[in-house]
XYZ file of C-alpha atoms in Angstrom:
522
model
C -6.985 6.841 -1.279
C -7.015 8.133 2.258
C -3.870 7.490 4.237
C -5.610 7.398 7.614
C -7.002 4.073 8.827
C -10.810 4.154 9.180
C -13.023 3.646 12.191
C -12.098 2.590 15.654
C -8.835 1.004 14.521
C -7.727 4.414 13.315
C -8.273 5.919 16.751
C -6.166 3.270 18.413
C -3.509 3.634 15.716
C -3.264 7.342 16.506
C -0.883 6.367 19.294
C 1.794 5.556 16.682
C 5.145 4.446 17.900
C 7.888 6.556 16.361
C 11.398 5.073 16.247
C 13.022 8.360 17.149
C 11.097 8.476 20.414
C 13.021 5.666 22.053
C 16.292 6.671 20.455
C 15.777 10.103 21.943
C 15.744 8.598 25.406
C 19.426 7.923 24.960
C 20.569 10.375 22.334
C 18.861 13.244 20.585
C 18.348 12.561 16.897
C 20.915 14.668 15.042
C 19.839 16.978 12.276
C 20.405 15.799 8.714
C 21.967 18.717 6.894
C 21.400 17.354 3.390
C 19.281 14.510 1.991
C 20.814 11.581 0.168
C 20.881 12.134 -3.586
C 18.287 10.207 -5.582
C 20.716 9.523 -8.403
C 20.274 5.790 -9.055
C 18.413 5.120 -12.304
C 16.330 2.079 -13.122
C 19.227 0.500 -15.062
C 21.459 0.753 -11.996
C 18.871 -0.988 -9.850
C 18.418 -3.750 -12.429
C 22.128 -4.492 -12.553
C 22.443 -4.329 -8.777
C 19.722 -6.984 -8.596
C 21.055 -9.240 -11.358
C 24.805 -8.979 -10.869
C 25.143 -7.659 -7.339
C 25.640 -11.018 -5.621
C 27.627 -12.697 -8.407
C 31.095 -12.766 -6.896
C 33.853 -14.913 -5.507
C 31.241 -17.048 -3.740
C 30.146 -18.341 -7.149
C 33.430 -18.235 -9.048
C 35.660 -19.666 -6.280
C 33.646 -20.677 -3.202
C 31.508 -23.067 -5.262
C 34.623 -25.204 -5.713
C 34.926 -25.693 -1.969
C 31.222 -26.565 -1.794
C 31.585 -29.088 -4.628
C 34.471 -30.809 -2.843
C 32.582 -30.968 0.459
C 29.203 -32.247 -0.700
C 29.316 -33.267 -4.348
C 27.396 -31.894 -7.365
C 23.903 -32.881 -6.146
C 24.393 -31.160 -2.774
C 25.704 -28.139 -4.658
C 22.506 -27.758 -6.698
C 20.070 -28.565 -3.875
C 21.654 -26.276 -1.263
C 22.121 -23.294 -3.567
C 18.526 -23.707 -4.780
C 17.123 -23.799 -1.227
C 19.120 -20.721 -0.197
C 18.114 -19.074 -3.476
C 14.431 -19.555 -2.603
C 15.042 -17.894 0.762
C 16.819 -14.973 -0.945
C 13.935 -14.626 -3.407
C 11.325 -14.370 -0.646
C 13.514 -12.035 1.406
C 14.089 -9.700 -1.554
C 10.381 -9.615 -2.377
C 9.503 -8.786 1.228
C 12.143 -6.059 1.229
C 10.814 -4.735 -2.085
C 7.288 -4.365 -0.682
C 8.586 -2.371 2.273
C 11.013 -0.315 0.151
C 8.265 0.744 -2.267
C 6.031 1.850 0.612
C 8.864 3.345 2.660
C 11.828 4.442 0.474
C 13.594 5.760 3.583
C 17.222 6.031 4.536
C 18.574 2.887 6.163
C 15.959 0.619 4.546
C 15.894 -2.727 6.367
C 17.612 -1.301 9.470
C 14.852 1.308 9.727
C 12.175 -1.318 9.126
C 13.557 -3.536 11.905
C 13.608 -0.566 14.309
C 10.085 0.454 13.359
C 8.271 -2.876 12.952
C 10.122 -5.150 15.394
C 12.063 -3.483 18.210
C 14.527 -0.551 18.364
C 17.020 -2.554 20.446
C 17.041 -5.393 17.917
C 17.393 -2.834 15.124
C 20.341 -1.255 16.957
C 22.041 -4.657 17.282
C 21.422 -5.699 13.676
C 22.402 -2.275 12.309
C 25.757 -2.201 14.080
C 26.490 -5.866 13.384
C 25.805 -5.269 9.683
C 28.054 -2.199 9.743
C 30.846 -4.142 11.461
C 30.505 -6.864 8.826
C 31.134 -4.535 5.903
C 33.831 -2.596 7.771
C 35.817 -5.760 8.504
C 35.324 -7.321 5.061
C 36.899 -4.437 3.110
C 40.567 -5.108 4.125
C 40.088 -8.778 3.249
C 38.670 -7.952 -0.164
C 41.563 -5.588 -0.927
C 44.016 -8.355 -0.001
C 42.014 -10.916 -1.984
C 41.956 -8.703 -5.075
C 45.728 -8.278 -4.772
C 46.281 -12.033 -4.451
C 44.378 -12.669 -7.686
C 47.110 -10.735 -9.482
C 49.540 -13.512 -8.516
C 47.980 -15.547 -11.304
C 49.916 -13.295 -13.702
C 52.648 -11.541 -11.693
C 54.314 -12.642 -8.463
C 57.239 -10.238 -8.615
C 55.229 -7.160 -7.577
C 54.670 -6.631 -3.856
C 51.053 -7.106 -2.813
C 51.049 -3.728 -1.066
C 51.307 -2.040 -4.464
C 48.049 -3.598 -5.612
C 46.358 -2.853 -2.286
C 47.241 0.810 -2.881
C 45.942 0.748 -6.447
C 42.612 -0.810 -5.479
C 42.178 1.464 -2.458
C 42.804 4.566 -4.595
C 40.283 3.351 -7.196
C 37.753 2.731 -4.438
C 38.305 6.177 -2.930
C 38.014 7.824 -6.353
C 34.671 6.086 -6.898
C 33.340 7.598 -3.662
C 34.071 11.121 -4.946
C 31.116 10.749 -7.309
C 28.703 9.743 -4.576
C 25.980 7.183 -5.130
C 26.054 7.814 -8.891
C 29.675 6.660 -8.915
C 28.747 3.521 -6.990
C 25.872 2.843 -9.384
C 27.935 3.326 -12.554
C 30.811 1.155 -11.300
C 28.444 -1.636 -10.247
C 26.597 -1.331 -13.556
C 29.802 -1.863 -15.531
C 31.177 -4.629 -13.287
C 27.838 -6.459 -13.246
C 27.710 -6.509 -17.044
C 31.164 -8.127 -17.118
C 30.176 -10.743 -14.517
C 26.932 -11.547 -16.328
C 28.704 -11.953 -19.667
C 31.242 -14.253 -17.989
C 28.438 -16.436 -16.577
C 26.656 -16.679 -19.920
C 29.911 -17.443 -21.740
C 30.813 -20.183 -19.265
C 27.488 -21.939 -19.831
C 28.291 -22.146 -23.534
C 31.906 -23.175 -22.860
C 30.791 -25.774 -20.315
C 28.358 -27.377 -22.758
C 31.105 -27.553 -25.379
C 33.509 -29.157 -22.865
C 30.865 -31.617 -21.662
C 30.136 -32.747 -25.195
C 33.847 -33.427 -25.785
C 34.318 -30.828 -28.508
C 37.512 -29.552 -26.849
C 40.208 -31.178 -24.727
C 41.207 -34.832 -24.332
C 38.449 -35.778 -21.894
C 35.952 -36.824 -24.554
C 32.220 -36.880 -23.913
C 31.527 -36.427 -20.194
C 27.750 -36.347 -19.880
C 26.839 -37.104 -16.252
C 29.858 -39.356 -15.659
C 31.072 -37.396 -12.637
C 27.664 -37.824 -10.964
C 28.340 -41.586 -10.965
C 32.057 -41.529 -10.222
C 32.979 -40.058 -7.732
C 29.224 -39.677 -7.135
C 26.421 -37.154 -6.721
C 26.936 -36.753 -2.951
C 30.058 -36.607 -0.800
C 30.501 -36.647 2.980
C 26.957 -37.742 3.824
C 24.783 -35.369 5.863
C 27.867 -33.609 7.233
C 29.012 -32.751 3.711
C 25.501 -31.620 2.747
C 25.307 -29.294 5.779
C 28.692 -27.768 4.902
C 27.505 -26.978 1.375
C 24.372 -25.408 2.866
C 26.570 -23.035 4.880
C 28.824 -22.145 1.917
C 25.777 -21.515 -0.276
C 24.250 -19.142 2.279
C 27.395 -17.007 2.469
C 27.626 -16.849 -1.346
C 24.500 -14.669 -1.516
C 25.781 -12.031 0.907
C 25.042 -8.467 -0.244
C 21.741 -9.243 -1.995
C 19.930 -6.965 0.442
C 21.843 -3.900 -0.821
C 19.158 -3.327 -3.455
C 16.763 -2.440 -0.642
C 19.347 -0.162 0.945
C 19.657 1.678 -2.380
C 15.903 2.431 -2.479
C 16.407 5.738 -0.631
C 18.712 6.886 -3.456
C 16.630 5.647 -6.376
C 14.977 8.325 -8.512
C 11.857 6.162 -8.946
C 11.704 3.433 -6.267
C 8.079 2.532 -7.062
C 9.123 1.398 -10.545
C 12.734 0.332 -9.979
C 12.428 -1.769 -6.795
C 9.667 -4.186 -7.941
C 11.384 -4.575 -11.303
C 14.714 -5.275 -9.615
C 13.200 -7.804 -7.206
C 11.776 -9.755 -10.138
C 15.298 -10.110 -11.510
C 16.315 -12.097 -8.418
C 14.623 -15.215 -9.777
C 16.563 -14.866 -13.045
C 19.841 -14.470 -11.189
C 19.242 -17.468 -8.942
C 18.033 -19.895 -11.602
C 20.207 -18.860 -14.531
C 23.447 -17.417 -13.234
C 23.784 -19.624 -10.156
C 21.936 -22.907 -10.668
C 22.738 -23.394 -14.378
C 26.418 -22.481 -13.909
C 26.695 -24.783 -10.889
C 25.024 -27.608 -12.823
C 27.620 -27.190 -15.565
C 30.428 -27.145 -12.972
C 29.153 -30.394 -11.458
C 29.186 -32.037 -14.894
C 32.689 -31.066 -15.999
C 34.725 -30.898 -12.757
C 35.321 -33.926 -10.528
C 34.249 -33.319 -6.938
C 37.309 -35.247 -5.695
C 39.769 -33.034 -7.571
C 42.427 -32.160 -4.927
C 42.777 -28.635 -6.317
C 39.267 -27.804 -5.058
C 40.329 -28.316 -1.442
C 42.147 -24.970 -1.507
C 39.229 -23.104 -3.094
C 38.717 -19.950 -1.036
C 37.947 -16.290 -1.618
C 41.123 -15.241 -3.414
C 42.701 -18.491 -4.620
C 41.663 -18.195 -8.254
C 43.858 -21.135 -9.262
C 41.411 -23.364 -7.331
C 38.334 -21.842 -8.996
C 36.259 -24.617 -10.617
C 35.689 -22.259 -13.559
C 39.433 -21.910 -14.123
C 40.092 -25.630 -13.450
C 37.470 -26.724 -15.992
C 38.900 -24.472 -18.698
C 42.503 -25.462 -17.964
C 41.657 -29.190 -18.051
C 40.044 -28.669 -21.445
C 43.313 -27.214 -22.709
C 41.936 -23.794 -23.598
C 44.891 -21.435 -23.272
C 43.536 -17.880 -23.039
C 40.279 -18.274 -21.118
C 41.823 -19.060 -17.694
C 43.420 -15.601 -17.761
C 40.116 -14.006 -18.723
C 38.228 -15.709 -15.905
C 40.924 -14.820 -13.405
C 40.324 -11.222 -14.462
C 36.574 -11.699 -13.943
C 37.229 -12.996 -10.419
C 39.414 -9.950 -9.725
C 36.561 -7.724 -10.900
C 34.088 -9.645 -8.724
C 36.249 -9.079 -5.637
C 36.579 -5.356 -6.429
C 32.787 -5.219 -6.771
C 32.416 -6.604 -3.236
C 34.898 -4.005 -1.968
C 32.791 -1.296 -3.605
C 29.684 -2.726 -1.945
C 31.487 -2.697 1.431
C 31.847 1.059 1.332
C 28.255 1.603 0.257
C 26.681 -0.811 2.731
C 28.605 0.330 5.796
C 28.422 4.080 5.109
C 24.649 4.147 4.514
C 23.903 1.999 7.547
C 26.177 4.061 9.800
C 24.499 7.249 8.615
C 21.050 5.768 9.267
C 22.109 4.661 12.766
C 23.271 8.191 13.536
C 20.052 9.670 12.128
C 18.137 7.501 14.632
C 20.365 8.668 17.491
C 22.024 5.250 17.720
C 25.503 6.408 16.683
C 27.657 9.541 17.178
C 25.843 12.536 15.712
C 28.668 13.585 13.362
C 28.079 10.379 11.352
C 24.668 11.714 10.305
C 26.321 14.476 8.247
C 25.575 14.381 4.520
C 27.505 16.829 2.338
C 25.904 18.944 -0.430
C 26.682 16.205 -2.975
C 24.612 13.698 -1.025
C 27.539 11.708 0.422
C 27.653 10.554 4.071
C 31.191 11.915 4.173
C 32.392 10.858 7.626
C 30.991 7.366 7.208
C 32.800 6.919 3.887
C 36.065 8.185 5.394
C 35.784 5.717 8.289
C 35.252 2.798 5.891
C 38.243 3.813 3.757
C 40.361 4.236 6.901
C 39.494 0.698 7.983
C 40.564 -0.417 4.498
C 44.110 0.617 5.446
C 44.239 -2.503 7.637
C 44.886 -4.389 4.402
C 48.504 -3.214 4.651
C 48.774 -4.977 8.010
C 47.128 -8.152 6.769
C 49.246 -8.472 3.644
C 52.367 -8.893 5.780
C 51.132 -12.424 6.336
C 52.512 -13.055 9.826
C 50.729 -15.789 11.766
C 49.671 -13.536 14.645
C 48.365 -10.900 12.233
C 46.392 -13.418 10.185
C 44.907 -14.883 13.363
C 43.807 -11.411 14.462
C 42.108 -10.901 11.112
C 40.358 -14.275 11.386
C 38.893 -13.361 14.769
C 37.897 -9.931 13.437
C 35.884 -11.674 10.733
C 34.405 -13.993 13.369
C 32.691 -10.981 14.944
C 30.514 -10.653 11.859
C 30.365 -14.181 10.446
C 26.606 -14.682 10.910
C 25.438 -11.139 10.239
C 23.766 -11.897 6.907
C 21.638 -14.688 8.403
C 20.402 -12.365 11.134
C 19.770 -9.527 8.666
C 17.834 -11.712 6.226
C 15.787 -13.353 8.972
C 15.033 -9.960 10.541
C 13.872 -8.567 7.180
C 11.422 -11.453 6.798
C 10.191 -11.019 10.378
C 9.860 -7.234 9.929
C 7.691 -7.849 6.857
C 5.508 -10.280 8.822
C 5.036 -7.766 11.642
C 4.355 -4.980 9.126
C 1.554 -7.005 7.524
C -0.020 -7.663 10.941
C 0.146 -3.942 11.790
C -1.158 -2.942 8.343
C -4.251 -5.077 8.857
C -4.695 -4.176 12.537
C -4.642 -0.442 11.786
C -7.315 -0.706 9.118
C -5.336 -0.642 5.881
C -6.049 -3.106 3.063
C -3.777 -5.139 0.800
C -5.205 -3.294 -2.212
C -3.413 -0.164 -0.991
C 0.013 -1.816 -1.256
C 1.597 -0.975 -4.650
C 3.819 -4.080 -4.821
C 3.119 -7.416 -3.119
C 5.355 -10.534 -3.043
C 4.257 -13.565 -5.041
C 3.569 -15.670 -1.935
C 2.650 -12.776 0.320
C 3.503 -13.093 3.992
C 3.859 -16.887 3.627
C 7.037 -16.325 1.619
C 8.481 -14.373 4.535
C 7.653 -17.246 6.911
C 9.462 -19.658 4.577
C 12.436 -17.293 4.311
C 12.605 -16.969 8.095
C 12.490 -20.762 8.493
C 15.348 -21.264 6.008
C 17.407 -18.633 7.861
C 16.921 -20.604 11.081
C 17.944 -23.781 9.238
C 21.077 -21.995 7.988
C 22.011 -20.997 11.531
C 21.506 -24.589 12.684
C 23.639 -25.954 9.819
C 26.393 -23.446 10.602
C 26.219 -24.391 14.273
C 26.558 -28.098 13.492
C 29.294 -27.921 10.849
C 31.500 -25.622 12.903
C 31.037 -27.390 16.217
C 31.918 -30.670 14.464
C 34.072 -29.570 11.489
C 35.310 -33.127 10.851
C 32.902 -36.034 10.714
C 33.475 -38.669 13.353
C 35.538 -36.396 15.585
C 34.680 -34.411 18.690
C 33.722 -30.730 18.901
C 36.210 -28.037 17.869
C 35.826 -25.013 20.150
C 37.991 -22.643 18.090
C 36.179 -23.463 14.853
C 32.819 -22.989 16.548
C 33.579 -19.570 18.023
C 35.138 -18.316 14.784
C 31.818 -19.016 13.089
C 29.384 -18.205 15.900
C 30.987 -15.342 17.814
C 28.645 -12.899 16.068
C 25.632 -14.336 17.916
C 26.722 -13.286 21.435
C 27.922 -9.937 20.029
C 24.429 -9.266 18.661
C 22.903 -10.276 21.982
C 25.239 -7.922 23.892
C 24.403 -5.028 21.549
C 20.704 -5.783 21.966
C 20.989 -5.963 25.757
C 23.130 -2.811 25.879
C 20.506 -0.721 24.088
C 17.756 -2.165 26.286
C 19.701 -1.085 29.377
C 20.417 2.366 27.958
C 16.810 3.115 26.974
C 15.163 1.255 29.863
C 12.533 -0.215 27.531
C 12.292 -3.956 28.206
C 9.352 -4.992 26.076
C 10.282 -7.611 23.472
C 8.458 -6.059 20.526
C 6.309 -3.097 19.523
C 2.547 -3.814 19.736
C 0.950 -3.748 16.275
C -1.333 -0.821 17.141
C 1.661 1.300 18.154
C 3.770 0.597 15.059
C 4.360 3.771 13.036
C 2.940 3.188 9.554
C 2.796 6.815 8.442
C 6.305 8.283 8.719
C 7.979 8.112 5.317
C 4.979 6.371 3.728
C 4.749 6.909 -0.019
C 1.658 8.574 -1.507
C -0.814 5.704 -1.856
C -3.084 7.834 -4.073
C -0.554 7.319 -6.881
C -1.254 3.595 -6.794
């Protein structure tokens, strides 16, 4: 098939907008000395899709959600957010198959929406992963307290940081192999818990007897009214953070046309089986008013509903096994931190939106300076593990800078896909030329965008009024919503620097050719 749009539309589309053009107004695009290595196999992409977002949000954070809203809210909210993630991943897959370019969704936002918005989202996303790494190293170290409390936390921070650095020596292949192995362990743990949960619910182990749906009646299916429901909605949204990394990995996949669509189809399996079924089991065998759930947070494995359910059933060995799984899940997030931040930083620099030295890729296909910066930020874990009040408060506000980044990224991906479809049609292309199309087409992206807006509204409400019946809490609100003004300032800053004040790129000026895959292979 011809790549050029036919007729009069093709003539108008000849005035393509190129993302580097505006970036060049502020900074010349630096040369890329080496390309990223296409070393990720199909099996890596499959496991990234299935197990990539199974982490502490499921194993620990679900306990907090259960306590806030009850088992019914838990299922409904995670299912709604799961639908949004499904549509977002399918939209991203369509774009990644057509444009397997470095930076993935960041590049798509720059190209199909607006360079200034892409600059803001790209840096906010980078800040998010940079700031999360020290927390994950501390969290992984705290999980060891389940077994040993006599070893200083700094020792474990060192061990995990060294392991993380060693993984980076092998480039993207190292990241892929580590995630492949860790994802298999997490998936096996989820499948095993479903079986264990059914056994516990039927009364085959422990002194609880047959449970059935007893806990849905007492203490009840819902807790906290609408306020509790909205809180679960927020927790559920954060639990899926990192799902978009599959799209980011497209530039380093050896066969993105085959691997990306296949991986995106696995999202439905992950959402329905590993999340919804496990959460249904949790709601059946753990009371939502259990006081231990109130302390369920990222690293407190003793408050994990998985661990609580097994301990209450009197099974001796399994709590230790699942604590180990949670440790692995946290390490997996730390590994994703390095990948997500380094690739986005490198893509920003390649667009002239970051210092030029960050664009450097060594002969082994590693964005070396970007990786070193992420690992250097990881050293902040030694400061955080001291545990002083002032230090912990500083860390909390550091996280506040990036608290909403995933909502903005997911919503921007959906909007970029919508704008791409408009441009594709306006410039004379047809849907038959697109190798992979989402199940619900562009309507799925509209639904995903709407749910992202709903998530932002729920986060706004629950953090402005953290306790039902009480007045607004300014500190709580800004700790959750500080990212929004930061994104706006980044957006405004790039507008001022480039002098381009239009809100979006007209569809006939959107660049649809740069990096486009060979449509004749379709």
